[in-house]
Amino acid sequence: PMLHSVLRENMFYLVVVIVAASLVVIALWNSVQTVNSKMCEVFEHRDVADYVDSSKELAEISEIIAAMERER
C-alpha cells in the first residue's frame, strides 16, 4: 500500500511537470511566431520603383554621357 501511494504521488508530480513544461513551450512558440510575423512585416520585399523615379536619374546620366562624348 505504501509503495502504491508513493508511485501515485510521483505520477501526480510528473503530470504536473509535464503540463507546466507544455504550457511554457506553447507560450514560447507563440512568442516566436509573433516575432517572426513582425520581422516579416519589417523586412517585406519592396520594389525599387516604389521609392525611386528612375526616369529622371536616367535622363541625368544620359546628359552626362552626352556631355562627355562632346568633349572628346
Coordinates of C-alpha atoms in Angstrom, one line a residue:
P1 CA 0.0 0.0 0.0
M2 CA 2.8 2.4 0.8
L3 CA 4.6 1.8 -2.5
H4 CA 1.4 2.4 -4.4
S5 CA 0.9 5.7 -2.5
V6 CA 4.5 6.8 -3.4
L7 CA 4.0 5.9 -7.0
R8 CA 0.7 7.8 -7.2
E9 CA 2.3 10.9 -5.7
N10 CA 5.2 10.7 -8.1
M11 CA 2.9 10.3 -11.1
F12 CA 0.9 13.3 -9.9
Y13 CA 4.1 15.4 -9.8
L14 CA 5.2 14.0 -13.1
V15 CA 1.9 15.0 -14.8
V16 CA 2.1 18.5 -13.2
V17 CA 5.7 19.0 -14.5
I18 CA 4.7 17.8 -18.0
V19 CA 1.7 20.1 -18.1
A20 CA 3.8 23.1 -16.9
A21 CA 6.5 22.3 -19.4
S22 CA 3.9 22.1 -22.2
L23 CA 2.5 25.5 -21.2
V24 CA 6.0 27.0 -21.3
V25 CA 6.7 25.5 -24.7
I26 CA 3.4 26.7 -26.1
A27 CA 4.0 30.3 -24.8
L28 CA 7.5 30.3 -26.2
W29 CA 6.2 29.1 -29.6
N30 CA 3.6 31.8 -29.7
S31 CA 6.2 34.4 -28.9
V32 CA 8.5 33.1 -31.7
Q33 CA 5.6 33.2 -34.1
T34 CA 4.8 36.8 -33.1
V35 CA 8.4 37.9 -33.5
N36 CA 8.6 36.1 -36.9
S37 CA 5.4 37.8 -38.2
K38 CA 6.7 41.2 -37.1
M39 CA 10.1 40.6 -38.7
C40 CA 8.3 39.6 -42.0
E41 CA 6.4 42.8 -41.9
V42 CA 9.5 44.9 -41.3
F43 CA 11.6 43.1 -44.0
E44 CA 9.0 42.5 -46.6
H45 CA 10.2 42.7 -50.2
R46 CA 9.7 46.1 -51.8
D47 CA 10.3 47.1 -55.4
V48 CA 12.9 49.8 -56.0
A49 CA 10.5 51.6 -58.4
D50 CA 8.2 52.4 -55.4
Y51 CA 10.9 54.7 -54.0
V52 CA 12.9 56.0 -56.9
D53 CA 11.8 57.7 -60.1
S54 CA 14.5 56.2 -62.3
S55 CA 13.4 58.1 -65.5
K56 CA 14.8 61.4 -64.0
E57 CA 18.1 59.7 -63.0
L58 CA 18.4 58.0 -66.4
A59 CA 17.9 61.4 -68.1
E60 CA 20.7 62.9 -66.0
I61 CA 23.0 60.0 -66.8
S62 CA 22.3 60.4 -70.5
E63 CA 23.1 64.1 -70.3
I64 CA 26.4 63.4 -68.6
I65 CA 27.3 60.7 -71.1
A66 CA 26.4 63.1 -74.0
A67 CA 28.5 65.9 -72.5
M68 CA 31.5 63.5 -72.1
E69 CA 31.1 62.4 -75.7
R70 CA 31.0 66.0 -76.9
E71 CA 34.3 66.8 -75.1
R72 CA 36.2 64.1 -77.0

